[in-house]
mmCIF file of C-alpha atoms and ligand atoms in Angstrom:
data_model
loop_
_atom_site.group_PDB
_atom_site.id
_atom_site.type_symbol
_atom_site.label_atom_id
_atom_site.label_comp_id
_atom_site.label_asym_id
_atom_site.label_seq_id
_atom_site.Cartn_x
_atom_site.Cartn_y
_atom_site.Cartn_z
ATOM 1 C CA MET A 1 44.358 94.506 102.801
ATOM 2 C CA SER A 2 45.588 95.560 99.411
ATOM 3 C CA ASP A 3 43.424 96.642 96.474
ATOM 4 C CA ILE A 4 45.553 94.715 93.973
ATOM 5 C CA ILE A 5 45.951 90.977 93.615
ATOM 6 C CA ILE A 6 49.114 89.642 95.170
ATOM 7 C CA PRO A 7 50.407 86.494 93.435
ATOM 8 C CA ASP A 8 51.055 83.399 95.481
ATOM 9 C CA PHE A 9 54.857 83.742 95.506
ATOM 10 C CA ALA A 10 56.943 80.581 95.946
ATOM 11 C CA VAL A 11 59.460 82.640 97.874
ATOM 12 C CA VAL A 12 59.216 86.127 99.352
ATOM 13 C CA PRO A 13 62.240 88.070 100.608
ATOM 14 C CA ARG A 14 62.242 88.345 104.379
ATOM 15 C CA HIS A 15 64.075 91.648 104.363
ATOM 16 C CA VAL A 16 63.935 94.186 101.525
ATOM 17 C CA GLY A 17 66.097 97.310 101.304
ATOM 18 C CA VAL A 18 64.732 100.297 99.375
ATOM 19 C CA ILE A 19 66.784 103.279 98.207
ATOM 20 C CA MET A 20 64.185 106.029 97.798
ATOM 21 C CA ASP A 21 65.792 107.892 94.916
ATOM 22 C CA GLY A 22 64.616 110.311 92.260
ATOM 23 C CA ASN A 23 62.483 112.719 94.282
ATOM 24 C CA GLY A 24 64.390 115.741 93.026
ATOM 25 C CA ARG A 25 64.141 114.729 89.355
ATOM 26 C CA TRP A 26 60.458 113.935 89.765
ATOM 27 C CA ALA A 27 59.850 117.481 90.987
ATOM 28 C CA LYS A 28 62.097 119.069 88.350
ATOM 29 C CA LYS A 29 60.237 117.275 85.554
ATOM 30 C CA ARG A 30 57.058 118.979 86.773
ATOM 31 C CA GLY A 31 58.648 122.383 87.292
ATOM 32 C CA LEU A 32 58.219 122.031 91.065
ATOM 33 C CA GLU A 33 60.618 122.602 93.933
ATOM 34 C CA ARG A 34 62.654 119.549 94.974
ATOM 35 C CA THR A 35 60.874 119.588 98.325
ATOM 36 C CA LYS A 36 57.615 118.647 96.587
ATOM 37 C CA GLY A 37 59.341 115.499 95.361
ATOM 38 C CA HIS A 38 60.290 114.623 98.926
ATOM 39 C CA ILE A 39 56.689 115.163 100.085
ATOM 40 C CA GLU A 40 55.483 112.683 97.458
ATOM 41 C CA GLY A 41 58.373 110.376 98.313
ATOM 42 C CA ALA A 42 57.323 110.319 101.963
ATOM 43 C CA LYS A 43 53.779 109.289 100.902
ATOM 44 C CA LYS A 44 55.241 106.407 98.888
ATOM 45 C CA PHE A 45 57.240 105.267 101.877
ATOM 46 C CA ARG A 46 53.995 104.760 103.823
ATOM 47 C CA GLU A 47 52.190 103.090 100.919
ATOM 48 C CA ILE A 48 54.953 100.675 99.951
ATOM 49 C CA GLY A 49 55.789 99.834 103.563
ATOM 50 C CA GLU A 50 52.220 98.750 104.232
ATOM 51 C CA PHE A 51 51.947 96.938 100.920
ATOM 52 C CA ALA A 52 55.132 94.984 101.680
ATOM 53 C CA ALA A 53 53.379 93.638 104.792
ATOM 54 C CA ASP A 54 50.431 92.499 102.644
ATOM 55 C CA CYS A 55 52.944 90.650 100.433
ATOM 56 C CA GLY A 56 54.337 88.766 103.417
ATOM 57 C CA VAL A 57 57.637 90.653 103.700
ATOM 58 C CA LYS A 58 58.669 90.828 107.366
ATOM 59 C CA CYS A 59 61.089 93.745 107.239
ATOM 60 C CA VAL A 60 61.808 96.695 104.929
ATOM 61 C CA THR A 61 64.659 99.134 105.411
ATOM 62 C CA PHE A 62 64.208 102.443 103.590
ATOM 63 C CA TYR A 63 67.158 104.726 102.907
ATOM 64 C CA ALA A 64 65.819 108.185 103.683
ATOM 65 C CA PHE A 65 68.769 110.397 104.566
ATOM 66 C CA SER A 66 72.442 109.555 104.370
ATOM 67 C CA THR A 67 75.360 110.947 106.357
ATOM 68 C CA GLU A 68 76.379 112.586 103.043
ATOM 69 C CA ASN A 69 72.989 114.256 102.455
ATOM 70 C CA TRP A 70 73.794 117.040 104.974
ATOM 71 C CA SER A 71 75.812 118.712 102.219
ATOM 72 C CA ARG A 72 72.608 119.524 100.292
ATOM 73 C CA PRO A 73 71.265 123.102 100.374
ATOM 74 C CA LYS A 74 70.100 123.970 103.893
ATOM 75 C CA ALA A 75 66.534 124.659 102.749
ATOM 76 C CA GLU A 76 66.276 121.154 101.305
ATOM 77 C CA VAL A 77 67.778 119.497 104.400
ATOM 78 C CA ASP A 78 65.400 121.496 106.624
ATOM 79 C CA ALA A 79 62.437 120.468 104.483
ATOM 80 C CA ILE A 80 63.369 116.765 104.685
ATOM 81 C CA MET A 81 63.823 117.017 108.468
ATOM 82 C CA ALA A 82 60.433 118.751 108.741
ATOM 83 C CA LEU A 83 58.906 115.871 106.779
ATOM 84 C CA PHE A 84 60.410 113.394 109.231
ATOM 85 C CA ALA A 85 59.022 115.383 112.139
ATOM 86 C CA ASP A 86 55.547 115.419 110.511
ATOM 87 C CA TYR A 87 55.768 111.725 109.854
ATOM 88 C CA LEU A 88 56.826 110.961 113.441
ATOM 89 C CA THR A 89 54.117 113.135 114.978
ATOM 90 C CA GLU A 90 51.584 111.458 112.726
ATOM 91 C CA ALA A 91 52.933 108.017 113.648
ATOM 92 C CA ILE A 92 52.403 108.844 117.318
ATOM 93 C CA ASP A 93 48.826 109.955 116.565
ATOM 94 C CA ARG A 94 48.232 106.778 114.570
ATOM 95 C CA VAL A 95 49.697 104.401 117.069
ATOM 96 C CA GLU A 96 46.418 102.462 117.376
ATOM 97 C CA GLU A 97 46.294 102.044 113.604
ATOM 98 C CA ASP A 98 49.887 100.790 113.501
ATOM 99 C CA LEU A 99 49.018 98.365 116.273
ATOM 100 C CA LYS A 100 46.118 97.019 114.199
ATOM 101 C CA LYS A 101 48.320 96.776 111.110
ATOM 102 C CA GLY A 102 51.160 95.263 113.154
ATOM 103 C CA ILE A 103 53.707 97.851 112.009
ATOM 104 C CA ARG A 104 56.851 98.259 114.042
ATOM 105 C CA ILE A 105 58.947 101.314 113.192
ATOM 106 C CA ARG A 106 62.660 101.621 113.850
ATOM 107 C CA PHE A 107 65.473 103.942 112.861
ATOM 108 C CA PHE A 108 68.950 103.123 111.616
ATOM 109 C CA GLY A 109 71.570 105.825 111.856
ATOM 110 C CA ASP A 110 73.228 108.264 114.217
ATOM 111 C CA LYS A 111 70.331 109.772 116.153
ATOM 112 C CA ASP A 112 72.749 111.978 118.110
ATOM 113 C CA GLY A 113 73.459 113.843 114.893
ATOM 114 C CA VAL A 114 69.871 114.998 114.348
ATOM 115 C CA ASP A 115 67.858 117.678 116.100
ATOM 116 C CA PRO A 116 67.193 116.583 119.725
ATOM 117 C CA ARG A 117 63.420 116.966 119.246
ATOM 118 C CA LEU A 118 63.565 114.647 116.260
ATOM 119 C CA HIS A 119 65.714 112.238 118.248
ATOM 120 C CA ALA A 120 63.132 112.190 121.056
ATOM 121 C CA LEU A 121 60.292 111.592 118.569
ATOM 122 C CA MET A 122 62.216 108.726 116.980
ATOM 123 C CA ASP A 123 62.701 107.094 120.391
ATOM 124 C CA GLU A 124 59.020 107.555 121.189
ATOM 125 C CA VAL A 125 57.827 105.981 117.922
ATOM 126 C CA GLU A 126 60.208 103.057 118.441
ATOM 127 C CA ASP A 127 58.910 102.544 121.983
ATOM 128 C CA LEU A 128 55.250 102.813 121.008
ATOM 129 C CA THR A 129 55.483 100.302 118.165
ATOM 130 C CA ARG A 130 57.959 97.870 119.783
ATOM 131 C CA GLY A 131 55.348 95.134 120.325
ATOM 132 C CA ASN A 132 54.061 95.069 116.716
ATOM 133 C CA ASP A 133 55.272 92.111 114.727
ATOM 134 C CA ARG A 134 53.556 91.838 111.343
ATOM 135 C CA ILE A 135 56.230 93.954 109.648
ATOM 136 C CA MET A 136 59.220 95.995 110.748
ATOM 137 C CA LEU A 137 59.838 99.226 108.857
ATOM 138 C CA ASN A 138 63.319 100.645 109.384
ATOM 139 C CA LEU A 139 63.986 104.177 108.281
ATOM 140 C CA ALA A 140 67.660 104.937 107.731
ATOM 141 C CA VAL A 141 68.167 108.550 108.785
ATOM 142 C CA ASN A 142 71.594 110.138 109.154
ATOM 143 C CA TYR A 143 72.779 106.700 108.118
ATOM 144 C CA GLY A 144 75.959 105.602 106.377
ATOM 145 C CA GLY A 145 77.146 102.032 105.955
ATOM 146 C CA ARG A 146 80.786 102.912 106.622
ATOM 147 C CA GLN A 147 79.775 104.923 109.689
ATOM 148 C CA GLU A 148 77.768 101.914 110.904
ATOM 149 C CA ILE A 149 80.723 99.532 110.502
ATOM 150 C CA THR A 150 83.112 102.032 112.127
ATOM 151 C CA ARG A 151 80.741 102.328 115.076
ATOM 152 C CA ALA A 152 80.680 98.535 115.447
ATOM 153 C CA ALA A 153 84.499 98.395 115.294
ATOM 154 C CA ARG A 154 84.749 101.066 117.975
ATOM 155 C CA GLU A 155 82.303 99.197 120.172
ATOM 156 C CA LEU A 156 84.352 96.002 119.793
ATOM 157 C CA ALA A 157 87.560 97.895 120.618
ATOM 158 C CA ARG A 158 85.917 99.248 123.765
ATOM 159 C CA GLU A 159 84.690 95.830 124.848
ATOM 160 C CA PHE A 160 88.141 94.353 124.178
ATOM 161 C CA ALA A 161 89.853 97.129 126.159
ATOM 162 C CA GLU A 162 87.476 96.519 129.050
ATOM 163 C CA GLY A 163 88.303 92.820 128.937
ATOM 164 C CA LYS A 164 84.718 91.860 128.037
ATOM 165 C CA ILE A 165 85.679 90.015 124.848
ATOM 166 C CA SER A 166 88.767 88.255 123.565
ATOM 167 C CA GLU A 167 90.469 88.909 120.228
ATOM 168 C CA ASP A 168 89.189 85.541 118.972
ATOM 169 C CA ALA A 169 85.611 86.619 119.621
ATOM 170 C CA ILE A 170 85.953 89.389 117.018
ATOM 171 C CA ASN A 171 84.423 87.616 114.053
ATOM 172 C CA GLU A 172 81.812 88.393 111.379
ATOM 173 C CA GLN A 173 78.942 87.574 113.714
ATOM 174 C CA ALA A 174 80.348 89.902 116.378
ATOM 175 C CA ILE A 175 80.354 92.751 113.855
ATOM 176 C CA SER A 176 76.832 91.933 112.596
ATOM 177 C CA ASP A 177 75.622 91.914 116.208
ATOM 178 C CA ARG A 178 76.799 95.507 116.665
ATOM 179 C CA LEU A 179 75.161 96.983 113.571
ATOM 180 C CA TYR A 180 71.788 98.771 113.623
ATOM 181 C CA SER A 181 70.377 95.642 111.972
ATOM 182 C CA ALA A 182 71.535 93.312 114.776
ATOM 183 C CA GLY A 183 69.309 90.251 114.969
ATOM 184 C CA LEU A 184 67.671 90.856 111.557
ATOM 185 C CA PRO A 185 68.256 88.722 108.476
ATOM 186 C CA ASP A 186 70.467 90.406 105.867
ATOM 187 C CA PRO A 187 68.462 92.058 103.087
ATOM 188 C CA ASP A 188 67.530 89.415 100.508
ATOM 189 C CA LEU A 189 66.605 92.047 97.957
ATOM 190 C CA ILE A 190 67.597 95.671 97.439
ATOM 191 C CA ILE A 191 65.413 97.882 95.256
ATOM 192 C CA ARG A 192 66.731 101.074 93.690
ATOM 193 C CA PRO A 193 64.445 103.092 91.444
ATOM 194 C CA SER A 194 65.351 106.164 89.352
ATOM 195 C CA GLY A 195 67.848 104.531 86.993
ATOM 196 C CA GLU A 196 70.904 104.607 89.275
ATOM 197 C CA GLN A 197 72.712 101.332 89.830
ATOM 198 C CA ARG A 198 74.795 101.776 92.938
ATOM 199 C CA LEU A 199 74.591 101.084 96.654
ATOM 200 C CA SER A 200 75.547 104.609 97.845
ATOM 201 C CA ASN A 201 76.793 103.453 101.271
ATOM 202 C CA PHE A 202 73.506 101.662 102.061
ATOM 203 C CA LEU A 203 73.722 98.479 104.166
ATOM 204 C CA ILE A 204 77.139 97.757 102.670
ATOM 205 C CA TRP A 205 78.001 95.049 105.212
ATOM 206 C CA GLN A 206 74.565 93.428 105.133
ATOM 207 C CA ALA A 207 74.251 93.500 101.319
ATOM 208 C CA ALA A 208 77.140 91.075 100.727
ATOM 209 C CA TYR A 209 74.777 88.517 99.136
ATOM 210 C CA SER A 210 71.712 90.642 98.410
ATOM 211 C CA GLU A 211 69.944 90.452 95.087
ATOM 212 C CA PHE A 212 69.521 93.817 93.364
ATOM 213 C CA TRP A 213 66.569 95.121 91.421
ATOM 214 C CA TYR A 214 66.748 98.398 89.539
ATOM 215 C CA SER A 215 64.076 100.406 87.790
ATOM 216 C CA ASP A 216 63.922 103.681 85.880
ATOM 217 C CA VAL A 217 60.788 104.783 87.739
ATOM 218 C CA LEU A 218 61.376 107.777 89.995
ATOM 219 C CA TRP A 219 60.541 107.046 93.638
ATOM 220 C CA PRO A 220 57.413 109.267 93.843
ATOM 221 C CA ASP A 221 55.992 107.313 90.872
ATOM 222 C CA PHE A 222 56.933 103.931 92.330
ATOM 223 C CA SER A 223 53.789 101.806 92.569
ATOM 224 C CA LYS A 224 52.609 98.644 94.266
ATOM 225 C CA GLU A 225 52.847 97.012 90.824
ATOM 226 C CA ASP A 226 56.537 97.984 90.672
ATOM 227 C CA PHE A 227 57.063 96.409 94.071
ATOM 228 C CA LEU A 228 55.395 93.223 92.814
ATOM 229 C CA GLU A 229 57.676 93.271 89.743
ATOM 230 C CA ALA A 230 60.670 93.331 92.076
ATOM 231 C CA LEU A 231 59.275 90.412 94.088
ATOM 232 C CA LYS A 232 58.593 88.471 90.872
ATOM 233 C CA ALA A 233 62.181 89.041 89.713
ATOM 234 C CA TYR A 234 63.443 87.937 93.118
ATOM 235 C CA GLU A 235 61.376 84.763 92.944
ATOM 236 C CA LYS A 236 63.269 83.758 89.765
ATOM 237 C CA ARG A 237 66.757 84.455 91.102
ATOM 238 C CA SER A 238 68.996 81.548 91.980
ATOM 239 C CA ARG A 239 70.875 82.419 95.150
ATOM 240 C CA ARG A 240 74.054 80.456 95.614
ATOM 241 C CA PHE A 241 75.894 82.370 98.358
ATOM 242 C CA GLY A 242 79.227 81.517 96.781
ATOM 243 C CA ASN A 243 78.286 77.877 96.296
ATOM 244 C CA VAL A 244 77.669 76.221 92.886
HETATM 245 C C1 FPP B 1 66.692 110.871 97.173
HETATM 246 O O1 FPP B 1 66.182 111.555 96.057
HETATM 247 C C2 FPP B 1 65.893 111.191 98.322
HETATM 248 C C3 FPP B 1 66.356 111.731 99.493
HETATM 249 C C4 FPP B 1 67.782 112.039 99.711
HETATM 250 C C5 FPP B 1 65.436 112.051 100.583
HETATM 251 C C6 FPP B 1 64.388 111.004 100.812
HETATM 252 C C7 FPP B 1 63.422 111.560 101.732
HETATM 253 C C8 FPP B 1 62.108 111.270 101.709
HETATM 254 C C9 FPP B 1 61.485 110.283 100.805
HETATM 255 C C10 FPP B 1 61.223 111.953 102.660
HETATM 256 C C11 FPP B 1 61.468 111.363 103.979
HETATM 257 C C12 FPP B 1 60.343 111.302 104.843
HETATM 258 C C13 FPP B 1 59.824 110.162 105.281
HETATM 259 C C14 FPP B 1 58.774 110.248 106.285
HETATM 260 C C15 FPP B 1 60.242 108.828 104.803
HETATM 261 P P1 FPP B 1 67.009 112.746 95.435
HETATM 262 O O2 FPP B 1 66.607 114.000 96.098
HETATM 263 O O3 FPP B 1 68.470 112.425 95.512
HETATM 264 O O4 FPP B 1 66.497 112.722 93.975
HETATM 265 P P2 FPP B 1 67.351 113.111 92.674
HETATM 266 O O5 FPP B 1 68.417 112.080 92.537
HETATM 267 O O6 FPP B 1 66.321 113.026 91.604
HETATM 268 O O7 FPP B 1 67.875 114.501 92.881
#
Protein backbone atom coordinates (compact mmCIF):
# COMPACT_ATOMS: atom_id res chain seq x y z
CA MET A 1 0.00 0.00 0.00
CA SER A 2 0.95 3.62 -0.31
CA ASP A 3 3.30 5.53 1.99
CA ILE A 4 1.07 8.62 2.00
CA ILE A 5 -2.37 9.03 3.50
CA ILE A 6 -5.16 8.77 0.98
CA PRO A 7 -8.24 10.81 1.97
CA ASP A 8 -11.59 9.10 2.14
CA PHE A 9 -12.92 10.53 -1.14
CA ALA A 10 -16.70 10.86 -1.56
CA VAL A 11 -16.25 10.08 -5.23
CA VAL A 12 -13.28 8.69 -7.14
CA PRO A 13 -13.05 8.72 -10.94
CA ARG A 14 -13.40 5.24 -12.38
CA HIS A 15 -11.25 6.02 -15.38
CA VAL A 16 -8.48 8.64 -15.44
CA GLY A 17 -6.60 9.73 -18.56
CA VAL A 18 -3.05 11.05 -18.14
CA ILE A 19 -1.09 12.98 -20.77
CA MET A 20 2.53 12.42 -19.76
CA ASP A 21 3.95 15.73 -20.92
CA GLY A 22 7.03 17.78 -20.14
CA ASN A 23 9.77 15.15 -20.20
CA GLY A 24 11.84 17.10 -22.70
CA ARG A 25 11.62 20.37 -20.76
CA TRP A 26 12.43 18.57 -17.52
CA ALA A 27 15.65 17.28 -19.07
CA LYS A 28 16.52 20.61 -20.72
CA LYS A 29 16.16 22.45 -17.41
CA ARG A 30 18.85 20.14 -16.00
CA GLY A 31 21.11 20.34 -19.04
CA LEU A 32 20.39 16.68 -19.84
CA GLU A 33 19.41 14.95 -23.07
CA ARG A 34 15.66 14.71 -23.70
CA THR A 35 15.93 10.93 -23.42
CA LYS A 36 16.76 11.28 -19.72
CA GLY A 37 13.42 13.01 -19.27
CA HIS A 38 11.67 10.06 -20.89
CA ILE A 39 13.51 7.62 -18.59
CA GLU A 40 12.24 9.54 -15.55
CA GLY A 41 8.81 9.81 -17.16
CA ALA A 42 8.63 6.03 -17.55
CA LYS A 43 9.40 5.64 -13.81
CA LYS A 44 6.53 8.00 -12.99
CA PHE A 45 4.19 5.98 -15.14
CA ARG A 46 4.82 2.94 -12.93
CA GLU A 47 4.57 4.90 -9.68
CA ILE A 48 1.39 6.80 -10.50
CA GLY A 49 -0.29 3.76 -12.06
CA GLU A 50 0.17 1.76 -8.87
CA PHE A 51 -0.80 4.68 -6.67
CA ALA A 52 -4.02 5.16 -8.65
CA ALA A 53 -4.96 1.58 -7.68
CA ASP A 54 -4.37 2.42 -4.00
CA CYS A 55 -6.74 5.39 -4.44
CA GLY A 56 -9.48 3.12 -5.76
CA VAL A 57 -9.27 4.16 -9.42
CA LYS A 58 -10.13 1.17 -11.62
CA CYS A 59 -8.56 2.27 -14.89
CA VAL A 60 -5.88 4.73 -16.03
CA THR A 61 -5.01 5.42 -19.64
CA PHE A 62 -1.58 7.00 -20.15
CA TYR A 63 -0.71 8.80 -23.37
CA ALA A 64 2.82 7.64 -24.13
CA PHE A 65 3.38 8.00 -27.86
CA SER A 66 1.08 9.56 -30.41
CA THR A 67 0.76 8.87 -34.13
CA GLU A 68 2.30 12.35 -34.56
CA ASN A 69 5.33 11.63 -32.34
CA TRP A 70 7.06 9.67 -35.15
CA SER A 71 8.12 13.02 -36.61
CA ARG A 72 10.52 13.59 -33.69
CA PRO A 73 14.27 13.07 -34.25
CA LYS A 74 14.98 9.39 -34.92
CA ALA A 75 17.31 9.10 -31.91
CA GLU A 76 14.53 10.27 -29.60
CA VAL A 77 11.92 7.95 -31.15
CA ASP A 78 14.37 5.03 -30.89
CA ALA A 79 15.06 5.86 -27.25
CA ILE A 80 11.34 5.95 -26.39
CA MET A 81 10.77 2.63 -28.19
CA ALA A 82 13.72 1.12 -26.30
CA LEU A 83 12.13 2.30 -23.06
CA PHE A 84 8.89 0.56 -24.01
CA ALA A 85 10.80 -2.62 -24.79
CA ASP A 86 12.58 -2.44 -21.40
CA TYR A 87 9.30 -1.82 -19.66
CA LEU A 88 7.60 -4.75 -21.43
CA THR A 89 10.45 -7.16 -20.74
CA GLU A 90 10.40 -6.08 -17.11
CA ALA A 91 6.62 -6.49 -16.97
CA ILE A 92 7.00 -10.06 -18.19
CA ASP A 93 9.64 -10.71 -15.50
CA ARG A 94 7.39 -9.16 -12.87
CA VAL A 95 4.25 -10.95 -13.85
CA GLU A 96 3.89 -12.53 -10.39
CA GLU A 97 4.16 -9.10 -8.79
CA ASP A 98 1.52 -7.65 -11.12
CA LEU A 99 -0.70 -10.60 -10.26
CA LYS A 100 -0.32 -9.81 -6.55
CA LYS A 101 -1.00 -6.12 -7.17
CA GLY A 102 -3.88 -6.96 -9.52
CA ILE A 103 -2.49 -4.88 -12.39
CA ARG A 104 -3.80 -5.55 -15.85
CA ILE A 105 -1.85 -3.90 -18.67
CA ARG A 106 -3.27 -3.09 -22.08
CA PHE A 107 -2.26 -1.05 -25.10
CA PHE A 108 -4.28 1.41 -27.14
CA GLY A 109 -3.04 2.24 -30.60
CA ASP A 110 -1.96 0.74 -33.89
CA LYS A 111 0.32 -2.13 -32.88
CA ASP A 112 0.93 -2.97 -36.55
CA GLY A 113 2.80 0.31 -36.87
CA VAL A 114 5.45 -0.53 -34.27
CA ASP A 115 8.42 -2.87 -34.45
CA PRO A 116 7.16 -6.49 -34.67
CA ARG A 117 9.19 -7.48 -31.59
CA LEU A 118 7.54 -4.71 -29.61
CA HIS A 119 4.16 -5.78 -30.96
CA ALA A 120 4.78 -9.36 -29.80
CA LEU A 121 5.86 -8.15 -26.34
CA MET A 122 2.74 -6.01 -26.05
CA ASP A 123 0.54 -9.01 -26.89
CA GLU A 124 2.41 -11.14 -24.36
CA VAL A 125 2.03 -8.61 -21.53
CA GLU A 126 -1.67 -8.24 -22.32
CA ASP A 127 -2.13 -12.02 -22.26
CA LEU A 128 -0.17 -12.51 -19.05
CA THR A 129 -2.05 -9.84 -17.10
CA ARG A 130 -5.53 -10.44 -18.58
CA GLY A 131 -6.93 -11.99 -15.38
CA ASN A 132 -5.86 -9.15 -13.04
CA ASP A 133 -8.70 -6.90 -11.99
CA ARG A 134 -7.67 -4.44 -9.28
CA ILE A 135 -6.67 -1.81 -11.85
CA MET A 136 -6.31 -1.64 -15.61
CA LEU A 137 -3.40 0.40 -16.94
CA ASN A 138 -3.72 1.27 -20.62
CA LEU A 139 -0.69 2.62 -22.39
CA ALA A 140 -1.50 4.54 -25.56
CA VAL A 141 1.33 3.83 -27.99
CA ASN A 142 1.21 4.83 -31.65
CA TYR A 143 -2.19 6.17 -30.69
CA GLY A 144 -4.26 8.97 -32.19
CA GLY A 145 -7.88 9.74 -31.38
CA ARG A 146 -8.76 10.53 -34.99
CA GLN A 147 -7.02 7.35 -36.15
CA GLU A 148 -9.03 5.41 -33.56
CA ILE A 149 -12.35 6.86 -34.75
CA THR A 150 -11.41 6.32 -38.41
CA ARG A 151 -10.60 2.69 -37.63
CA ALA A 152 -14.00 2.25 -35.98
CA ALA A 153 -15.74 3.85 -38.99
CA ARG A 154 -13.90 1.52 -41.34
CA GLU A 155 -14.86 -1.48 -39.25
CA LEU A 156 -18.52 -0.41 -39.34
CA ALA A 157 -18.34 0.09 -43.12
CA ARG A 158 -16.93 -3.42 -43.48
CA GLU A 159 -19.62 -4.96 -41.29
CA PHE A 160 -22.30 -3.05 -43.21
CA ALA A 161 -20.88 -4.18 -46.57
CA GLU A 162 -20.86 -7.77 -45.35
CA GLY A 163 -24.49 -7.42 -44.30
CA LYS A 164 -23.66 -7.97 -40.61
CA ILE A 165 -25.21 -4.70 -39.45
CA SER A 166 -27.90 -2.37 -40.72
CA GLU A 167 -27.52 1.38 -41.26
CA ASP A 168 -29.77 1.98 -38.23
CA ALA A 169 -27.38 0.04 -36.02
CA ILE A 170 -24.65 2.63 -36.66
CA ASN A 171 -25.10 4.75 -33.57
CA GLU A 172 -22.86 6.24 -30.85
CA GLN A 173 -22.73 2.97 -28.94
CA ALA A 174 -21.68 1.09 -32.08
CA ILE A 175 -18.75 3.48 -32.51
CA SER A 176 -17.77 3.29 -28.82
CA ASP A 177 -17.84 -0.51 -29.07
CA ARG A 178 -15.22 -0.41 -31.84
CA LEU A 179 -12.72 1.85 -30.10
CA TYR A 180 -9.69 0.55 -28.17
CA SER A 181 -11.60 1.47 -25.01
CA ALA A 182 -14.62 -0.72 -25.87
CA GLY A 183 -16.41 -1.81 -22.72
CA LEU A 184 -14.63 0.73 -20.46
CA PRO A 185 -16.30 3.76 -18.90
CA ASP A 186 -15.33 7.05 -20.57
CA PRO A 187 -12.56 8.88 -18.72
CA ASP A 188 -14.11 10.86 -15.85
CA LEU A 189 -10.97 12.92 -15.41
CA ILE A 190 -8.09 13.85 -17.69
CA ILE A 191 -4.84 15.07 -16.16
CA ARG A 192 -2.32 17.09 -18.15
CA PRO A 193 0.81 18.33 -16.42
CA SER A 194 3.49 20.67 -17.84
CA GLY A 195 1.34 23.77 -18.31
CA GLU A 196 -0.27 22.83 -21.64
CA GLN A 197 -4.04 22.94 -21.82
CA ARG A 198 -5.03 20.87 -24.81
CA LEU A 199 -6.15 17.35 -25.62
CA SER A 200 -3.61 16.68 -28.43
CA ASN A 201 -5.72 13.97 -30.11
CA PHE A 202 -6.03 11.95 -26.88
CA LEU A 203 -9.28 10.02 -26.33
CA ILE A 204 -11.15 12.69 -28.28
CA TRP A 205 -14.33 10.62 -28.63
CA GLN A 206 -14.29 9.35 -25.05
CA ALA A 207 -13.49 12.75 -23.50
CA ALA A 208 -16.79 14.36 -24.55
CA TYR A 209 -17.80 14.87 -20.89
CA SER A 210 -14.48 14.42 -19.10
CA GLU A 211 -13.36 16.81 -16.41
CA PHE A 212 -9.92 18.31 -17.00
CA TRP A 213 -7.18 19.00 -14.51
CA TYR A 214 -4.05 20.88 -15.50
CA SER A 215 -0.84 21.51 -13.62
CA ASP A 216 2.44 23.28 -14.32
CA VAL A 217 4.47 20.39 -12.91
CA LEU A 218 6.53 18.59 -15.54
CA TRP A 219 5.66 14.89 -15.79
CA PRO A 220 8.94 13.55 -14.32
CA ASP A 221 8.28 15.72 -11.23
CA PHE A 222 4.64 14.66 -10.96
CA SER A 223 4.06 13.20 -7.50
CA LYS A 224 1.49 11.12 -5.68
CA GLU A 225 0.48 14.36 -3.93
CA ASP A 226 -0.21 15.92 -7.34
CA PHE A 227 -2.38 12.95 -8.23
CA LEU A 228 -4.30 13.42 -4.98
CA GLU A 229 -4.75 17.12 -5.80
CA ALA A 230 -6.35 16.11 -9.09
CA LEU A 231 -8.66 13.66 -7.31
CA LYS A 232 -9.59 16.34 -4.75
CA ALA A 233 -10.44 18.79 -7.54
CA TYR A 234 -12.50 16.10 -9.26
CA GLU A 235 -14.41 15.41 -6.05
CA LYS A 236 -15.61 19.05 -6.04
CA ARG A 237 -16.70 19.16 -9.68
CA SER A 238 -20.38 19.14 -10.49
CA ARG A 239 -20.92 16.95 -13.53
CA ARG A 240 -24.10 17.69 -15.39
CA PHE A 241 -23.62 15.90 -18.73
CA GLY A 242 -25.56 18.61 -20.52
CA ASN A 243 -28.32 18.63 -17.92
CA VAL A 244 -28.99 21.51 -15.47
C1 LIG B 1 5.86 14.05 -23.81
O1 LIG B 1 6.86 14.90 -23.31
C2 LIG B 1 6.31 12.68 -23.70
C3 LIG B 1 6.40 11.79 -24.73
C4 LIG B 1 6.03 12.14 -26.11
C5 LIG B 1 6.91 10.44 -24.50
C6 LIG B 1 6.39 9.81 -23.25
C7 LIG B 1 7.16 8.60 -23.03
C8 LIG B 1 7.47 8.11 -21.81
C9 LIG B 1 7.00 8.69 -20.54
C10 LIG B 1 8.30 6.91 -21.73
C11 LIG B 1 7.46 5.77 -22.12
C12 LIG B 1 7.76 4.54 -21.47
C13 LIG B 1 6.89 3.92 -20.68
C14 LIG B 1 7.26 2.59 -20.21
C15 LIG B 1 5.60 4.49 -20.24
P1 LIG B 1 7.67 15.81 -24.32
O2 LIG B 1 8.85 15.07 -24.79
O3 LIG B 1 6.74 16.29 -25.39
O4 LIG B 1 8.10 16.96 -23.38
P2 LIG B 1 8.28 18.50 -23.80
O5 LIG B 1 6.93 19.01 -24.16
O6 LIG B 1 8.82 19.09 -22.55
O7 LIG B 1 9.26 18.54 -24.94
